[in-house]
Structures are given as C-alpha cells and as structure tokens.
Amino acid sequence: MLKRNSNIELLRILSMIMIILGHCNIYGNYDITNMNHFFNKFVIGNTYLGNLGVIIFVLTTGYFMIQKEIRIKKVILFELQVLFYSVGIYILFCVISISNFNLKEMIKCFFPIITKQYWFFSVYIIFYLFIPYVNKFILSLNKKDLNIYILMMIICFSIVPTFLSVDFLKNELLQFLLFYSLGAYVNINIDYFKNNKKIKYILLLCIIILLAYTSGLIFLSRYNANLLNKMFFLSYRSSILMIIIAVCLLSIFLSFKNFSSKIINNISSCVFGIYLIHDNPNVRVLLWNNIFNGSKFINSYFLILYMILSVLIIFMISLLIESIRKYTIEKFNIKCLDMISKQYYKIIEKK
C-alpha cells in the first residue's frame, strides 16, 4: 500500500495556493478591459489557476484513494468541519455587525451541501461516497480496457466540451470522475510516470502554449476588444491543457526523492480548512470587496506583487485559524466519535 509522502503533500499545498490565486483573479476586481499595461493584462491572463488547483486536488485524491477504503469517520469529520466554518463564520459576522441576521441565510449555513455554500465541497463529498465503487470498477479493468476507459473519459469530458462547447458534458461530478480516474491511473502506472523523462518537456510545452495564447489574445485585442473574453479558454477545468499540466506536475513531484516533513504534512492537512475559510460566501465578499480590492492596482506596476502578498496573507492567516481548530475542536470531535464508535460495537457484540 502506498504511503503518503511529503512530495505529494507539497503539491497539495501548491494546489491550494493556486486556488487562492485563482479566487484573487476572479473576485479581486481586476478589470482587464480597463488595464493600460500589457504586462498587467498578461499577469491576469496567466494567474487564473484556481481550476488547475482543483484538478490537482482531486487528482491526488485519486492517486491516494485507489488503494484505500473510505472511512465513515472521515466523512463525518468533513461535515463537522464545514458546519463549523459555515455556521460559525455567519454567527461571528452577525455578532460583530458585518452581516445582518437573516433566518433563511442561517438555515442555509446548516445545510452547506444542498445549498452549495461551497460548490467544491458539495461535489467532492458526494463523489467521495462513490469512491469504493469507482475503485472496484477501475481495479477490475485489464490494462487495455483501462487505457480505453481513460481515453474515452478524456475525449468525452475534456476534449469535446472544450472545443465544441457542449454544455451538458461539463457536469462537475463527471469532471471529478475524470480527475480521480487519472490520479488512479498514475498510481497503477507509477513506474512509467515517475521515470518518464519526456514529461517535463510536455509540461514546458503546455506552459509555452498557454503563455503564447494569452500574449496573442492581448496583442490582437488592440484590434478587437472582444477577444479578451476568450482569455481564459485554455484555463477552464475541462481544458485538456490544464489536465495535462496537472498530470505532469503530479508525475514530476512523484519523481523527486521521497522525503517526510512533519511541517509540510501538517500544513497539507490544513489546506481544506484554508479553502473553507477564505471561500466562505461571507468572507469572500469581505476579502475581495473591502480588504483586498485590486481595482486600485489595475494600472500599477506593483500589481503582481500586490496579488502575491494578498494570496500569502490569506493563506497564512487561514492556516493559523485552521491549525487552532484542528488541535482543539477537531480533537474533541475525534474523541466523541471514538466514544460513540466504542459504544456502538459494544452493543453489537452483546446482540
């Protein structure tokens, strides 16, 4: 059985930084149409990395979980973690008068999955419950059938929706199935992906294509401003380019010499909490409209520095909050669940 190593944990941390940077790009009020500098447009066009971060996160889940079984305890802890931030942040914001109390909004906070308070969690937790059956299906395939399955998934849920704009094939659960299956495929063919020297050149080629595409659109937008609307065409979650980059990054991190770092592993265990904090619907408005409003930097030479500092500050503060929760609230939750579990098994043994 594969053991977690800090190589992949480091990649997960990187994926969360990408997600925050992507949110900074989307919500930070960086109006690209009002930017005067080519470089600033170039920065905005190439920092739309949230989708890449999502792909990597699900990809690494597939890599790890293909050889494991899901635990109900972990699912419950996931739900308790989301409820803590969903309900807790809303109550806190009402108490300190950032938000006005609304019963309907309060009820929504108690049902974060069905109300999609966090779209990623809603999709991820539902998909997580199907992992045992997805694993059985993937592991039952021979090498030829597995290759055909992966190829069909890529064609149907990446290539076709990307280039033909077929909306009904862009379902988020199907995308997660694709990313998870690719992570599992890397695990099953680990030697090929770890030792393939061509992968770094493929990654470099994909990055060059992405940069060239962005630069070309910015240049051509001088003659047709509407072209800027297609700036992020290659950065969507269904983009074959993003998927190739994600698989290449996973392969490259796997090729590094395995090492174990308690600090990296602890930070990695907090990345989901970091997402829940900074992308909370209430926090999101406060962060990007008030604290890190980037509109005043759209024509500043310090734009990229401002974005980097914004992302790092959000990451570090969220990490601190989640670390405190993890070593207090979560420890208490684990003790309670262990007690309930013991009592349950005692009852079963008696019967």
CSV table of C-alpha atoms in Angstrom, one decimal, residues 108-322:
chain,number,residue,atom,x,y,z
A,108,LYS,CA,-28.7,27.7,4.6
A,109,CYS,CA,-25.5,27.6,6.7
A,110,PHE,CA,-26.7,24.4,8.4
A,111,PHE,CA,-27.1,22.7,5.0
A,112,PRO,CA,-23.9,23.6,3.2
A,113,ILE,CA,-24.1,20.6,0.8
A,114,ILE,CA,-27.6,21.0,-0.7
A,115,THR,CA,-27.4,24.8,-0.6
A,116,LYS,CA,-23.9,24.7,-2.2
A,117,GLN,CA,-22.4,27.1,0.2
A,118,TYR,CA,-19.1,25.6,-1.1
A,119,TRP,CA,-19.6,24.2,-4.6
A,120,PHE,CA,-16.3,22.2,-4.3
A,121,PHE,CA,-17.3,20.5,-1.0
A,122,SER,CA,-20.8,19.7,-2.3
A,123,VAL,CA,-19.4,17.9,-5.3
A,124,TYR,CA,-16.4,16.4,-3.5
A,125,ILE,CA,-18.3,14.9,-0.6
A,126,ILE,CA,-20.9,13.3,-2.9
A,127,PHE,CA,-18.2,11.9,-5.1
A,128,TYR,CA,-16.3,10.7,-2.1
A,129,LEU,CA,-19.2,8.4,-1.1
A,130,PHE,CA,-18.9,6.7,-4.5
A,131,ILE,CA,-15.2,6.1,-4.3
A,132,PRO,CA,-15.4,2.4,-3.2
A,133,TYR,CA,-17.5,1.6,-6.3
A,134,VAL,CA,-15.3,3.7,-8.6
A,135,ASN,CA,-12.3,1.9,-7.2
A,136,LYS,CA,-13.8,-1.6,-7.8
A,137,PHE,CA,-14.6,-0.6,-11.4
A,138,ILE,CA,-11.1,0.8,-12.2
A,139,LEU,CA,-9.3,-2.1,-10.5
A,140,SER,CA,-11.4,-4.7,-12.3
A,141,LEU,CA,-10.2,-3.5,-15.7
A,142,ASN,CA,-7.2,-5.0,-17.5
A,143,LYS,CA,-4.5,-2.8,-18.9
A,144,LYS,CA,-6.1,-2.5,-22.4
A,145,ASP,CA,-9.6,-1.7,-21.1
A,146,LEU,CA,-8.2,0.8,-18.5
A,147,ASN,CA,-6.4,2.6,-21.3
A,148,ILE,CA,-9.6,2.7,-23.4
A,149,TYR,CA,-11.6,3.9,-20.4
A,150,ILE,CA,-9.2,6.8,-19.7
A,151,LEU,CA,-9.0,7.8,-23.3
A,152,MET,CA,-12.8,7.8,-23.6
A,153,MET,CA,-13.1,9.9,-20.4
A,154,ILE,CA,-10.6,12.5,-21.7
A,155,ILE,CA,-12.4,12.7,-25.1
A,156,CYS,CA,-15.9,12.9,-23.7
A,157,PHE,CA,-15.3,15.1,-20.7
A,158,SER,CA,-12.3,17.3,-21.7
A,159,ILE,CA,-11.7,17.5,-25.5
A,160,VAL,CA,-15.3,17.5,-26.7
A,161,PRO,CA,-16.7,20.1,-24.2
A,162,THR,CA,-13.6,22.2,-24.6
A,163,PHE,CA,-13.6,22.6,-28.3
A,164,LEU,CA,-17.3,22.0,-29.2
A,165,SER,CA,-18.8,23.9,-26.2
A,166,VAL,CA,-21.1,21.0,-25.4
A,167,ASP,CA,-22.6,22.2,-22.1
A,168,PHE,CA,-24.3,19.0,-20.9
A,169,LEU,CA,-20.9,17.3,-20.9
A,170,LYS,CA,-19.5,19.8,-18.4
A,171,ASN,CA,-21.1,18.2,-15.3
A,172,GLU,CA,-18.9,18.7,-12.2
A,173,LEU,CA,-19.3,15.2,-10.9
A,174,LEU,CA,-18.2,13.8,-14.3
A,175,GLN,CA,-15.2,16.1,-14.2
A,176,PHE,CA,-14.3,14.9,-10.8
A,177,LEU,CA,-14.6,11.3,-12.0
A,178,LEU,CA,-12.2,12.1,-14.8
A,179,PHE,CA,-9.6,13.7,-12.5
A,180,TYR,CA,-9.9,10.9,-9.9
A,181,SER,CA,-9.6,8.2,-12.6
A,182,LEU,CA,-6.5,10.0,-13.9
A,183,GLY,CA,-4.9,10.0,-10.4
A,184,ALA,CA,-5.7,6.3,-10.0
A,185,TYR,CA,-4.2,5.7,-13.5
A,186,VAL,CA,-1.0,7.4,-12.4
A,187,ASN,CA,-0.9,5.2,-9.3
A,188,ILE,CA,-1.4,2.0,-11.3
A,189,ASN,CA,1.3,3.0,-13.8
A,190,ILE,CA,3.5,4.6,-11.2
A,191,ASP,CA,6.9,3.5,-12.7
A,192,TYR,CA,6.0,4.9,-16.2
A,193,PHE,CA,5.0,8.3,-14.8
A,194,LYS,CA,7.9,8.6,-12.3
A,195,ASN,CA,10.6,7.7,-14.8
A,196,ASN,CA,9.3,9.2,-18.0
A,197,LYS,CA,11.8,12.0,-18.8
A,198,LYS,CA,9.6,13.4,-21.6
A,199,ILE,CA,7.0,14.6,-19.0
A,200,LYS,CA,9.0,17.8,-18.0
A,201,TYR,CA,9.2,18.7,-21.7
A,202,ILE,CA,5.5,18.1,-22.2
A,203,LEU,CA,4.9,20.4,-19.2
A,204,LEU,CA,7.2,23.1,-20.6
A,205,LEU,CA,5.4,22.9,-24.0
A,206,CYS,CA,2.0,23.3,-22.3
A,207,ILE,CA,3.2,26.3,-20.4
A,208,ILE,CA,4.6,27.9,-23.6
A,209,ILE,CA,1.3,27.3,-25.4
A,210,LEU,CA,-0.7,28.9,-22.5
A,211,LEU,CA,1.6,31.9,-22.4
A,212,ALA,CA,1.7,32.3,-26.2
A,213,TYR,CA,-2.1,32.0,-26.3
A,214,THR,CA,-2.6,34.7,-23.7
A,215,SER,CA,0.0,37.0,-25.2
A,216,GLY,CA,-1.5,36.6,-28.7
A,217,LEU,CA,-5.0,37.5,-27.5
A,218,ILE,CA,-3.8,40.6,-25.6
A,219,PHE,CA,-2.0,41.8,-28.7
A,220,LEU,CA,-5.0,41.1,-31.0
A,221,SER,CA,-7.4,42.7,-28.5
A,222,ARG,CA,-6.0,46.1,-29.7
A,223,TYR,CA,-8.0,45.5,-32.9
A,224,ASN,CA,-10.9,43.6,-31.3
A,225,ALA,CA,-11.5,44.1,-27.6
A,226,ASN,CA,-14.0,41.2,-27.5
A,227,LEU,CA,-11.1,38.8,-27.8
A,228,LEU,CA,-10.3,39.4,-24.1
A,229,ASN,CA,-13.5,37.5,-23.3
A,230,LYS,CA,-11.7,34.3,-24.5
A,231,MET,CA,-8.7,34.9,-22.3
A,232,PHE,CA,-9.4,32.0,-20.0
A,233,PHE,CA,-10.5,29.5,-22.7
A,234,LEU,CA,-7.5,27.2,-22.0
A,235,SER,CA,-7.7,27.6,-18.2
A,236,TYR,CA,-11.2,26.0,-17.6
A,237,ARG,CA,-11.5,22.8,-15.6
A,238,SER,CA,-12.5,20.9,-18.7
A,239,SER,CA,-9.4,22.2,-20.6
A,240,ILE,CA,-7.2,19.4,-21.9
A,241,LEU,CA,-4.2,21.7,-21.4
A,242,MET,CA,-5.0,22.1,-17.7
A,243,ILE,CA,-5.4,18.4,-17.3
A,244,ILE,CA,-2.1,17.6,-19.0
A,245,ILE,CA,-0.3,20.2,-16.8
A,246,ALA,CA,-1.9,18.7,-13.7
A,247,VAL,CA,-0.8,15.2,-14.6
A,248,CYS,CA,2.7,16.4,-15.5
A,249,LEU,CA,3.1,18.2,-12.2
A,250,LEU,CA,1.9,15.1,-10.2
A,251,SER,CA,4.4,13.0,-12.2
A,252,ILE,CA,7.3,15.4,-11.6
A,253,PHE,CA,6.6,15.6,-7.9
A,254,LEU,CA,6.5,11.8,-7.7
A,255,SER,CA,9.9,11.6,-9.5
A,256,PHE,CA,11.5,13.6,-6.7
A,257,LYS,CA,13.3,11.7,-4.0
A,258,ASN,CA,10.7,10.7,-1.3
A,259,PHE,CA,11.0,12.7,1.9
A,260,SER,CA,8.9,13.2,5.0
A,261,SER,CA,8.4,16.6,6.7
A,262,LYS,CA,6.2,16.9,9.7
A,263,ILE,CA,5.7,20.7,8.9
A,264,ILE,CA,4.7,20.1,5.3
A,265,ASN,CA,2.4,17.3,6.2
A,266,ASN,CA,0.7,19.4,8.9
A,267,ILE,CA,0.2,22.3,6.6
A,268,SER,CA,-1.1,20.0,3.9
A,269,SER,CA,-3.7,18.6,6.4
A,270,CYS,CA,-5.0,22.1,6.8
A,271,VAL,CA,-5.5,23.0,3.1
A,272,PHE,CA,-9.1,22.0,3.0
A,273,GLY,CA,-9.8,24.3,6.1
A,274,ILE,CA,-7.9,27.1,4.3
A,275,TYR,CA,-10.4,26.7,1.4
A,276,LEU,CA,-13.4,26.7,3.7
A,277,ILE,CA,-12.3,29.9,5.4
A,278,HIS,CA,-11.2,32.1,2.6
A,279,ASP,CA,-14.0,31.0,0.2
A,280,ASN,CA,-16.8,31.2,2.7
A,281,PRO,CA,-19.6,33.3,1.0
A,282,ASN,CA,-19.5,35.9,3.7
A,283,VAL,CA,-15.7,36.0,4.0
A,284,ARG,CA,-15.3,36.2,0.2
A,285,VAL,CA,-17.3,39.4,0.0
A,286,LEU,CA,-15.3,41.0,2.8
A,287,LEU,CA,-11.9,39.9,1.5
A,288,TRP,CA,-12.2,40.9,-2.2
A,289,ASN,CA,-14.5,43.9,-1.9
A,290,ASN,CA,-13.0,45.6,1.2
A,291,ILE,CA,-9.7,44.2,2.3
A,292,PHE,CA,-8.0,43.1,-1.0
A,293,ASN,CA,-9.8,45.2,-3.6
A,294,GLY,CA,-7.4,45.2,-6.5
A,295,SER,CA,-9.2,47.8,-8.6
A,296,LYS,CA,-6.7,50.5,-7.5
A,297,PHE,CA,-3.8,48.4,-8.8
A,298,ILE,CA,-5.1,47.6,-12.3
A,299,ASN,CA,-2.6,50.1,-13.8
A,300,SER,CA,0.1,49.8,-11.2
A,301,TYR,CA,3.5,48.2,-11.8
A,302,PHE,CA,3.0,46.6,-8.4
A,303,LEU,CA,0.0,44.6,-9.4
A,304,ILE,CA,1.8,41.2,-9.4
A,305,LEU,CA,3.4,42.0,-6.0
A,306,TYR,CA,0.1,43.0,-4.6
A,307,MET,CA,-1.6,39.8,-5.8
A,308,ILE,CA,1.3,37.6,-4.4
A,309,LEU,CA,1.1,39.4,-1.0
A,310,SER,CA,-2.7,39.1,-0.9
A,311,VAL,CA,-2.5,35.3,-1.5
A,312,LEU,CA,0.2,34.7,1.1
A,313,ILE,CA,-1.5,36.8,3.8
A,314,ILE,CA,-4.8,34.9,3.2
A,315,PHE,CA,-3.0,31.6,3.2
A,316,MET,CA,-1.1,32.2,6.4
A,317,ILE,CA,-4.0,33.7,8.4
A,318,SER,CA,-6.3,30.9,7.2
A,319,LEU,CA,-3.6,28.3,8.1
A,320,LEU,CA,-3.3,29.7,11.6
A,321,ILE,CA,-7.1,29.6,12.2
A,322,GLU,CA,-7.5,26.1,10.8
